[in-house]
Coordinates of C-alpha atoms and ligand atoms in Angstrom, one line a residue:
M221 CA 0.5 35.4 13.4
K222 CA -1.0 32.3 15.1
D223 CA 1.3 30.1 17.2
Y224 CA 1.1 26.4 17.7
D225 CA 3.4 23.8 19.3
V226 CA 3.4 21.7 16.2
I227 CA 2.4 22.5 12.6
I228 CA 2.0 19.7 10.2
V229 CA 1.9 20.1 6.4
G230 CA -0.2 17.4 4.9
A231 CA -3.2 15.5 6.3
G232 CA -2.5 12.0 4.9
T233 CA -2.2 8.9 7.1
G234 CA 1.2 10.3 8.3
G235 CA 0.1 13.9 9.0
Y236 CA -3.3 13.3 10.5
V237 CA -2.2 10.5 12.8
A238 CA 0.8 12.6 14.0
A239 CA -1.6 15.5 14.7
I240 CA -3.9 13.3 16.8
R241 CA -1.1 11.8 18.8
A242 CA 0.6 15.2 19.4
A243 CA -2.8 16.6 20.6
Q244 CA -3.4 13.6 22.8
L245 CA -0.1 14.4 24.5
G246 CA -1.2 17.9 25.2
L247 CA 0.4 19.8 22.3
S248 CA -1.4 22.5 20.4
V249 CA -1.5 21.4 16.7
A250 CA -2.5 22.9 13.3
V251 CA -2.5 20.9 10.1
V252 CA -2.3 22.6 6.7
E253 CA -4.0 20.6 4.0
K254 CA -4.7 21.7 0.5
Q255 CA -7.3 19.1 -0.5
K256 CA -11.0 19.6 0.2
S257 CA -11.0 16.6 2.4
L258 CA -8.6 15.1 5.0
G259 CA -6.9 11.8 4.7
G260 CA -4.5 12.2 1.8
T261 CA -3.7 9.6 -0.8
C262 CA -4.8 6.7 1.3
L263 CA -8.4 7.9 1.8
L264 CA -8.9 9.8 -1.4
W265 CA -7.1 7.9 -4.2
G266 CA -5.3 4.9 -2.6
C267 CA -6.0 2.2 0.0
I268 CA -9.6 2.9 0.6
P269 CA -11.1 3.5 -2.9
T270 CA -9.0 0.7 -4.4
K271 CA -10.1 -1.8 -1.7
A272 CA -13.7 -0.6 -2.1
L273 CA -13.5 -1.5 -5.8
L274 CA -11.9 -4.9 -5.0
E275 CA -14.8 -5.6 -2.7
H276 CA -17.2 -4.9 -5.6
A277 CA -15.0 -7.3 -7.7
H278 CA -15.4 -9.9 -5.0
A279 CA -19.2 -9.5 -4.8
L280 CA -19.3 -9.9 -8.6
K281 CA -17.2 -13.1 -8.4
I282 CA -19.7 -14.6 -5.9
V283 CA -22.7 -13.6 -8.1
Q284 CA -20.9 -15.1 -11.2
H285 CA -20.8 -18.3 -9.3
A286 CA -24.3 -18.0 -7.9
K287 CA -25.2 -21.5 -9.2
D288 CA -22.4 -23.2 -7.2
W289 CA -23.7 -21.4 -4.1
G290 CA -27.2 -22.4 -4.7
V291 CA -28.3 -18.8 -4.9
T292 CA -31.3 -18.4 -7.2
G293 CA -32.6 -15.3 -8.9
A294 CA -29.3 -14.3 -10.4
A295 CA -30.0 -15.7 -13.8
G296 CA -29.4 -13.6 -16.9
P297 CA -26.4 -11.5 -17.9
I298 CA -24.4 -10.6 -14.9
G299 CA -22.4 -7.3 -15.0
I300 CA -21.3 -4.4 -12.9
D301 CA -23.0 -1.0 -12.7
M302 CA -20.2 1.5 -12.5
I303 CA -22.5 4.4 -11.3
Q304 CA -23.5 2.3 -8.3
V305 CA -19.9 1.2 -7.7
H306 CA -18.6 4.7 -7.7
A307 CA -21.5 6.0 -5.6
R308 CA -20.8 3.3 -2.9
K309 CA -17.0 3.9 -3.0
D310 CA -17.5 7.6 -2.7
R311 CA -19.9 7.1 0.3
I312 CA -17.2 5.0 2.0
V313 CA -14.5 7.6 1.3
G314 CA -16.8 10.4 2.4
G315 CA -17.6 8.7 5.7
L316 CA -14.0 8.1 6.5
T317 CA -12.7 11.6 5.6
R318 CA -15.5 13.1 7.8
G319 CA -14.4 10.7 10.5
V320 CA -10.9 12.3 10.4
E321 CA -12.5 15.8 10.6
F322 CA -14.5 14.7 13.6
L323 CA -11.3 13.4 15.3
F324 CA -9.6 16.8 14.6
K325 CA -12.5 18.6 16.3
K326 CA -12.4 16.1 19.2
N327 CA -8.7 16.7 19.7
K328 CA -8.9 20.5 19.1
I329 CA -6.7 20.3 16.1
D330 CA -7.0 23.3 13.7
W331 CA -7.3 22.4 10.0
I332 CA -5.9 25.3 7.9
K333 CA -7.3 24.9 4.4
G334 CA -4.6 25.8 2.0
T335 CA -1.1 25.2 0.5
A336 CA 1.9 25.8 2.6
R337 CA 5.6 26.5 2.3
L338 CA 8.2 26.7 4.9
S339 CA 9.7 30.2 5.4
G340 CA 12.3 29.7 8.1
Q341 CA 12.6 29.8 11.9
G342 CA 9.4 27.9 12.7
A343 CA 7.3 29.9 10.2
V344 CA 4.8 28.2 7.8
D345 CA 3.5 30.4 5.1
V346 CA 0.0 29.4 3.8
Y347 CA 0.2 31.0 0.4
E348 CA -2.9 29.6 -1.3
G349 CA -6.4 29.1 0.3
D350 CA -6.8 30.4 3.8
T351 CA -3.6 32.6 3.4
Q352 CA -1.7 33.4 6.6
T353 CA 1.6 32.8 8.4
L354 CA 1.7 30.4 11.2
R355 CA 4.5 29.8 13.8
A356 CA 5.6 26.5 15.3
R357 CA 7.0 26.8 18.8
K358 CA 8.4 23.3 18.8
E359 CA 8.4 21.7 15.4
I360 CA 7.1 21.6 11.9
I361 CA 6.4 18.2 10.4
V362 CA 6.5 17.8 6.7
A363 CA 4.0 15.1 5.7
T364 CA 3.4 16.0 2.0
G365 CA 3.4 12.4 0.7
S366 CA 3.9 11.2 -2.8
A367 CA 2.3 11.3 -6.3
P368 CA 2.4 8.9 -9.2
R369 CA 5.7 9.0 -11.1
G370 CA 6.0 8.7 -14.8
V371 CA 8.5 6.9 -17.0
P372 CA 10.9 8.7 -19.4
G373 CA 9.5 8.7 -22.9
I374 CA 5.9 7.9 -21.9
E375 CA 3.7 10.9 -21.8
I376 CA 0.9 10.6 -19.2
D377 CA -2.1 12.5 -20.7
R378 CA -4.4 11.5 -17.9
K379 CA -7.1 10.6 -20.4
R380 CA -5.9 7.5 -22.1
I381 CA -2.4 7.1 -20.6
I382 CA -3.4 7.3 -17.0
T383 CA -2.1 6.8 -13.4
S384 CA -3.9 5.3 -10.4
D385 CA -5.4 8.7 -9.7
E386 CA -7.5 8.5 -12.9
A387 CA -7.9 4.7 -12.9
I388 CA -9.8 4.9 -9.6
H389 CA -12.4 7.2 -11.1
L390 CA -12.9 5.5 -14.6
P391 CA -16.6 5.9 -15.3
E392 CA -16.6 2.8 -17.6
V393 CA -15.2 -0.7 -17.6
P394 CA -12.5 -0.5 -20.3
K395 CA -12.8 -3.2 -23.0
S396 CA -9.0 -3.5 -22.7
I397 CA -6.3 -2.1 -20.5
A398 CA -2.5 -2.5 -20.4
I399 CA -0.8 -2.0 -17.0
M400 CA 2.9 -1.0 -16.8
G401 CA 4.3 -2.4 -13.5
S402 CA 3.2 -5.3 -11.4
G403 CA 3.7 -3.8 -7.9
A404 CA 0.7 -3.6 -5.5
V405 CA -1.0 -0.9 -7.5
G406 CA -0.6 -2.6 -10.8
V407 CA -1.9 -6.1 -9.8
E408 CA -4.7 -4.7 -7.7
F409 CA -6.1 -2.8 -10.7
A410 CA -5.5 -5.9 -12.9
S411 CA -7.7 -7.9 -10.5
I412 CA -10.4 -5.2 -10.4
F413 CA -10.6 -4.6 -14.2
R414 CA -10.4 -8.3 -15.1
R415 CA -13.2 -9.2 -12.8
F416 CA -15.3 -6.3 -14.1
G417 CA -14.8 -7.8 -17.6
S418 CA -11.7 -6.0 -19.2
E419 CA -9.0 -7.7 -21.2
V420 CA -6.0 -7.0 -19.0
T421 CA -2.3 -7.2 -20.1
I422 CA 0.5 -6.6 -17.6
V423 CA 3.9 -5.5 -18.7
E424 CA 6.6 -5.9 -16.0
L425 CA 10.2 -5.0 -16.5
L426 CA 11.5 -7.5 -13.9
P427 CA 11.4 -11.2 -14.5
R428 CA 8.4 -11.9 -12.3
L429 CA 5.1 -10.3 -11.0
V430 CA 5.1 -8.6 -7.6
P431 CA 8.9 -8.6 -7.6
V432 CA 9.4 -7.7 -4.0
E433 CA 7.6 -10.8 -2.8
D434 CA 9.0 -14.3 -2.2
E435 CA 9.5 -16.1 -5.6
A436 CA 7.0 -18.7 -4.7
V437 CA 4.3 -16.0 -4.2
S438 CA 5.1 -14.5 -7.6
A439 CA 4.8 -17.9 -9.2
E440 CA 1.5 -18.6 -7.6
L441 CA 0.1 -15.2 -8.6
E442 CA 1.2 -15.7 -12.2
K443 CA -0.5 -19.1 -12.2
S444 CA -3.7 -17.7 -10.8
F445 CA -3.7 -14.6 -13.1
R446 CA -3.2 -16.9 -16.1
K447 CA -6.2 -19.0 -15.0
Q448 CA -8.3 -15.8 -14.7
G449 CA -7.3 -14.7 -18.2
I450 CA -4.9 -11.9 -17.3
T451 CA -1.9 -11.8 -19.7
S452 CA 1.4 -11.1 -18.0
H453 CA 4.6 -10.2 -19.9
T454 CA 7.5 -10.3 -17.5
G455 CA 11.0 -9.2 -18.3
A456 CA 9.3 -7.0 -20.9
K457 CA 9.5 -3.3 -21.6
V458 CA 7.1 -0.7 -23.0
T459 CA 9.1 1.0 -25.7
R460 CA 6.4 3.3 -27.0
A461 CA 3.0 4.5 -26.0
A462 CA 0.9 6.8 -28.1
A463 CA -2.6 8.0 -27.1
T464 CA -5.0 8.2 -30.0
G465 CA -8.5 9.7 -29.6
D466 CA -10.1 6.5 -28.3
G467 CA -7.3 4.3 -27.2
V468 CA -3.5 3.8 -26.9
E469 CA -1.0 2.1 -29.1
V470 CA 1.6 0.3 -27.0
D471 CA 4.8 -1.2 -28.3
V472 CA 6.3 -3.8 -26.0
Q473 CA 9.7 -5.6 -26.2
L474 CA 9.2 -9.1 -24.8
A475 CA 11.7 -11.0 -22.7
D476 CA 13.0 -12.9 -25.7
G477 CA 13.7 -9.6 -27.6
T478 CA 10.7 -9.9 -30.0
A479 CA 8.4 -6.9 -30.4
K480 CA 4.7 -6.9 -29.8
S481 CA 2.1 -4.2 -30.5
L482 CA -1.0 -3.8 -28.4
R483 CA -4.0 -1.6 -29.1
V484 CA -5.9 -0.9 -25.8
D485 CA -8.5 1.5 -24.4
Y486 CA -6.2 2.6 -21.6
L487 CA -2.6 2.3 -20.5
L488 CA -2.2 2.5 -16.7
V489 CA 1.3 3.6 -15.7
A490 CA 1.8 2.0 -12.3
T491 CA 5.6 2.2 -12.0
G492 CA 5.9 3.8 -8.6
R493 CA 5.5 7.1 -6.8
G494 CA 7.8 10.0 -6.1
P495 CA 8.0 12.5 -3.3
V496 CA 5.9 15.7 -3.2
T497 CA 8.0 18.7 -2.2
S498 CA 7.4 21.2 -5.0
G499 CA 6.5 24.7 -3.7
L500 CA 7.5 23.8 -0.1
E501 CA 10.8 25.6 -0.5
I502 CA 12.4 23.2 2.0
E503 CA 15.7 22.9 0.2
R504 CA 16.1 26.7 0.6
L505 CA 16.2 26.2 4.3
G506 CA 19.1 23.8 4.0
V507 CA 17.2 20.6 4.5
Q508 CA 19.1 17.6 3.2
M509 CA 17.5 15.8 0.4
D510 CA 18.1 12.5 -1.4
R511 CA 16.8 12.1 -5.0
G512 CA 13.9 14.5 -4.1
Y513 CA 13.1 12.7 -0.8
V514 CA 13.6 14.5 2.6
T515 CA 16.4 12.8 4.5
V516 CA 15.5 12.0 8.2
D517 CA 17.0 10.1 11.1
E518 CA 15.3 7.3 12.9
T519 CA 13.1 9.7 14.9
Y520 CA 12.2 11.6 11.8
R521 CA 14.3 14.7 12.4
T522 CA 15.9 16.4 9.4
N523 CA 19.3 18.0 9.6
V524 CA 17.6 21.4 10.3
P525 CA 16.5 21.8 14.0
G526 CA 12.7 22.2 14.3
I527 CA 11.9 20.5 11.0
S528 CA 10.8 16.8 10.9
A529 CA 9.3 14.8 8.1
I530 CA 7.4 11.5 7.9
G531 CA 5.6 9.2 5.4
D532 CA 6.0 8.8 1.7
V533 CA 8.1 12.0 1.3
I534 CA 11.0 10.7 3.3
T535 CA 14.0 8.5 3.1
V536 CA 15.4 7.3 6.4
A537 CA 19.2 7.4 6.7
G538 CA 20.5 3.8 6.7
V539 CA 17.2 2.3 5.6
P540 CA 17.3 1.2 2.0
G541 CA 14.0 1.4 0.1
H542 CA 11.8 3.2 2.7
P543 CA 8.3 1.6 2.3
Q544 CA 5.6 3.9 1.0
L545 CA 2.7 2.5 3.0
A546 CA -0.1 4.1 5.0
H547 CA 0.6 2.1 8.2
V548 CA 4.3 3.0 7.9
S549 CA 3.5 6.7 7.6
S550 CA 1.1 6.5 10.7
A551 CA 3.7 4.6 12.8
E552 CA 6.3 7.3 11.9
G553 CA 3.8 10.1 12.8
I554 CA 3.2 8.6 16.2
I555 CA 7.0 8.3 16.9
A556 CA 7.6 11.9 15.7
A557 CA 4.8 13.2 17.9
E558 CA 5.9 11.3 20.9
R559 CA 9.5 12.5 20.5
I560 CA 8.3 16.1 20.1
A561 CA 6.2 15.8 23.3
G562 CA 9.3 14.7 25.2
H563 CA 8.5 11.0 25.4
E564 CA 11.1 8.2 25.0
T565 CA 10.8 6.7 21.5
R566 CA 12.0 3.5 19.9
A567 CA 13.1 3.3 16.3
L568 CA 10.8 1.4 13.9
N569 CA 12.1 -1.9 12.7
Y570 CA 11.6 -1.6 8.9
G571 CA 12.3 -5.3 8.6
H572 CA 9.1 -6.0 10.4
V573 CA 6.7 -4.0 8.2
P574 CA 3.8 -6.1 6.9
G575 CA 3.1 -5.7 3.2
C576 CA -0.4 -6.4 1.9
T577 CA -1.5 -6.6 -1.7
Y578 CA -5.2 -6.9 -2.2
C579 CA -5.3 -8.5 -5.7
D580 CA -7.1 -11.8 -6.2
P581 CA -5.6 -13.9 -4.7
E582 CA -4.4 -11.5 -2.1
I583 CA -0.9 -11.4 -0.6
G584 CA 0.4 -10.8 2.9
S585 CA 4.1 -10.9 3.8
V586 CA 6.5 -9.8 6.5
G587 CA 10.2 -10.3 7.0
L588 CA 12.8 -11.9 4.8
T589 CA 12.0 -13.9 1.7
E590 CA 13.7 -17.2 1.3
Q591 CA 16.2 -15.8 -1.2
R592 CA 17.0 -12.7 1.0
A593 CA 17.5 -14.9 4.1
K594 CA 20.0 -17.1 2.2
E595 CA 21.8 -14.0 0.8
R596 CA 22.1 -12.8 4.4
G597 CA 23.9 -16.1 5.3
F598 CA 21.1 -17.8 7.3
D599 CA 20.9 -21.6 7.2
V600 CA 17.3 -21.5 6.1
R601 CA 14.5 -23.9 6.8
V602 CA 11.2 -23.5 5.0
G603 CA 7.7 -24.8 5.8
T604 CA 4.8 -24.4 3.3
F605 CA 1.1 -25.3 3.8
P606 CA -1.4 -25.1 1.0
F607 CA -4.8 -23.4 1.6
G608 CA -6.4 -26.1 -0.6
V609 CA -6.3 -28.6 2.3
L610 CA -8.2 -26.4 4.7
G611 CA -11.9 -26.9 5.4
R612 CA -12.4 -23.1 5.7
A613 CA -10.9 -22.5 2.2
K614 CA -13.1 -25.2 0.7
M615 CA -16.2 -23.7 2.3
A616 CA -15.3 -20.3 0.8
G617 CA -14.7 -21.9 -2.6
D618 CA -11.3 -20.3 -2.6
T619 CA -8.6 -22.8 -2.3
D620 CA -5.6 -21.3 -4.2
G621 CA -2.5 -20.3 -2.3
F622 CA -0.4 -21.1 0.7
V623 CA 1.5 -19.9 3.8
K624 CA 5.3 -20.2 3.7
I625 CA 7.4 -19.7 6.7
V626 CA 11.1 -18.9 6.4
A627 CA 13.1 -19.7 9.5
D628 CA 16.6 -19.9 10.7
K629 CA 17.7 -23.5 11.3
K630 CA 20.2 -22.7 14.1
Y631 CA 17.9 -20.8 16.5
D632 CA 14.6 -21.8 15.0
E633 CA 13.7 -18.1 14.7
V634 CA 11.0 -17.0 12.3
L635 CA 12.6 -14.8 9.7
G636 CA 9.8 -14.2 7.3
V637 CA 6.2 -15.3 6.5
H638 CA 4.8 -15.1 3.0
M639 CA 1.3 -16.0 2.0
I640 CA -1.0 -15.7 -0.9
G641 CA -4.7 -16.6 -1.0
L642 CA -7.9 -15.9 0.9
R643 CA -7.6 -13.6 3.9
S644 CA -3.8 -13.4 3.6
T645 CA -3.9 -9.7 4.3
E646 CA -5.5 -10.5 7.7
L647 CA -3.4 -13.6 8.5
V648 CA -0.2 -11.5 8.2
A649 CA -1.0 -9.8 11.5
E650 CA -0.1 -13.0 13.4
A651 CA 3.1 -13.3 11.4
T652 CA 4.0 -9.7 12.1
L653 CA 3.6 -10.2 15.9
A654 CA 5.7 -13.4 15.6
L655 CA 8.6 -11.4 14.1
R656 CA 8.1 -8.5 16.5
L657 CA 8.4 -11.0 19.5
E658 CA 11.3 -12.8 17.8
S659 CA 9.3 -16.0 18.0
T660 CA 10.6 -19.4 17.1
V661 CA 8.8 -21.8 14.8
E662 CA 8.2 -24.0 17.9
E663 CA 6.2 -21.1 19.5
L664 CA 4.0 -20.9 16.4
I665 CA 3.4 -24.6 16.5
R666 CA 2.4 -24.4 20.2
T667 CA 0.1 -21.4 19.5
I668 CA -3.5 -22.8 19.2
H669 CA -5.1 -21.8 16.0
A670 CA -8.9 -21.9 16.0
H671 CA -10.7 -24.4 13.8
P672 CA -12.0 -24.0 11.1
T673 CA -10.1 -20.9 10.1
M674 CA -7.6 -19.9 7.4
A675 CA -5.2 -19.1 10.2
E676 CA -4.7 -22.8 10.7
A677 CA -2.4 -22.7 7.7
V678 CA 0.0 -20.6 9.7
G679 CA 0.2 -23.2 12.5
E680 CA 0.4 -26.0 9.8
A681 CA 3.2 -24.2 7.9
A682 CA 5.1 -24.0 11.2
H683 CA 4.6 -27.8 11.7
A684 CA 5.8 -28.2 8.1
A685 CA 9.0 -26.2 8.8
H686 CA 9.7 -28.9 11.4
G687 CA 9.1 -31.5 8.8
A688 CA 5.6 -32.7 9.9
A689 CA 2.4 -30.9 8.9
I690 CA -0.5 -32.7 10.5
H691 CA -2.9 -32.4 7.5
L692 CA -0.5 -33.2 4.7
Ligands
LIG1000 C1 -3.7 3.2 -5.6 C2 -3.0 3.2 -4.3 C3 -3.3 2.2 -3.4 C4 -2.7 2.1 -2.2 N1 -3.0 1.1 -1.3 C5 -2.4 1.0 -0.1 C6 -2.8 0.0 0.8 O1 -3.7 -0.8 0.5 N2 -2.2 0.0 2.0 C7 -1.2 0.9 2.3 O2 -0.6 0.8 3.4 N3 -0.8 1.9 1.4 C8 -1.4 2.0 0.2 N4 -1.1 3.0 -0.6 C9 0.0 3.9 -0.2 C10 -0.5 4.9 0.8 O3 -1.7 5.6 0.2 C11 0.5 6.0 1.1 O4 1.7 5.3 1.6 C12 0.1 6.9 2.2 O5 -1.1 7.6 1.8 C13 1.2 7.9 2.5 O6 0.8 8.8 3.5 P1 1.4 10.2 3.7 O7 0.7 10.9 4.8 O8 2.9 10.1 3.7 O9 1.1 11.1 2.3 P2 -0.2 11.4 1.5 O10 -1.3 10.4 1.9 O11 0.2 11.5 0.1 O12 -0.7 12.8 2.1 C14 0.0 14.0 1.8 C15 -0.9 15.1 1.9 O13 -0.2 16.3 1.9 C16 -0.9 17.3 1.2 N5 0.0 18.3 0.7 C17 1.1 18.1 -0.1 N6 1.8 19.2 -0.3 C18 1.1 20.2 0.5 C19 1.4 21.6 0.7 N7 2.4 22.2 0.2 N8 0.5 22.2 1.5 C20 -0.6 21.6 2.0 N9 -0.9 20.3 1.8 C21 0.0 19.6 1.1 C22 -1.6 16.5 0.1 O14 -2.7 17.1 -0.5 C23 -1.9 15.2 0.8 O15 -3.3 15.2 1.3 C24 -1.7 3.1 -1.8 C25 -1.4 4.1 -2.7 C26 -2.0 4.1 -3.9 C27 -1.7 5.3 -4.9

């Protein structure tokens, strides 16, 4: 039986980052991963391949407007070659997963290729693949992540009624696709397929698209999607979906109660993800669970000494709606590793987690929405600045969207920043630091924003929150 200080089950962005940090701090580390490559959902089916497809969609958008850009030689029918798209995406994914393998070697982390279960008192039983029993001297970290979750009554056949795992590998551009759910995954695929040429229909149960975002962001996205020819049914419900040989019949109950039937090539079920713990036998060891998630404290300890958990598979006691995001899982992995190595750790502030959605137009947000700030009793002040006024946006030919700052009137503290439009997923970094440093709006005003950049909109939104944007 081989001994390590730390054994991690799962090499996603939670597990592999925890492994590297633990090794950096002098601990001996093994990671058990059942997939053929390291990196988990993010690298294999999630963040990286979806954003690669979105970059292809962006390239296509530029070529479709070649005339406006004065680019010649692009005459004739413009389309997308899915073989080339997938080949490029797979090269990117392959390069990154090999990069994680390199980091494992550099940090002397052992990758045990197989499927593991926990068998008590520090023991990890690798029961498929490179079968063996391992022992953790200090801690086992469960980082087994999440998988797409279905909806009762809708049978996912993975051929016509699909999840994001299949959507990312579709060899063809569907003529038509319906998407259930308008969270990040749903709207990102809507942007990809619409730009590639599909007829796209979104069915969202809640009254607006991207329902976790600020209402103004949802409204702007709906407006932009409408302009692009994406049909959105909000407050609507899929009541039946039946796969036929070459398509799907989808019945929808619209917000006003009327029924609508669609006939589409594919139905993408993008209604959320659930924890992966099957076969781990973690409950048998007495680990406390909550609706299938592993319950942990703020330094990621379970109630059973020697067993921690991080990432998509957890729920943190006292934190409602733990975010299932790659950067959150990595941040949790670092804290868990540092605590196991005996370092002082500080709890993550889940209120300061940036959320990025890479649809077109893209969305970046951090902190409280205007509505949530009001619900919490803040006397709210808001400043909004449209990207359309910025020179940089005009140069890029991409002028939709805005930055909105939500602040507390009493102390001028920035409570939340919400943006939609070009480079929002990058601009949110400044907003995240502002919240982390408990900045005031005044401090954002006094921060010099380079010209010409999209970031000027953050400074201008701060000016607007004080009632005086310069360029409006
Ligand atoms: C389409 C899509 C797009 C996304 N885009 C983004 C994005 O842009 N930004 C972002 O922040 N997040 C994004 N996410 C979410 C992000 O991918 C996840 O939050 C992140 O991957 C969670 O990391 P994790 O380490 O907790 O779990 P995972 O990445 O799911 O990794 C868990 C690993 O554990 C392994 N495993 C499970 N059980 C066992 C076992 N018993 N034995 C051995 N190995 C096991 C699995 O094979 C897997 O590799 C996206 C997700 C999807 C589906």
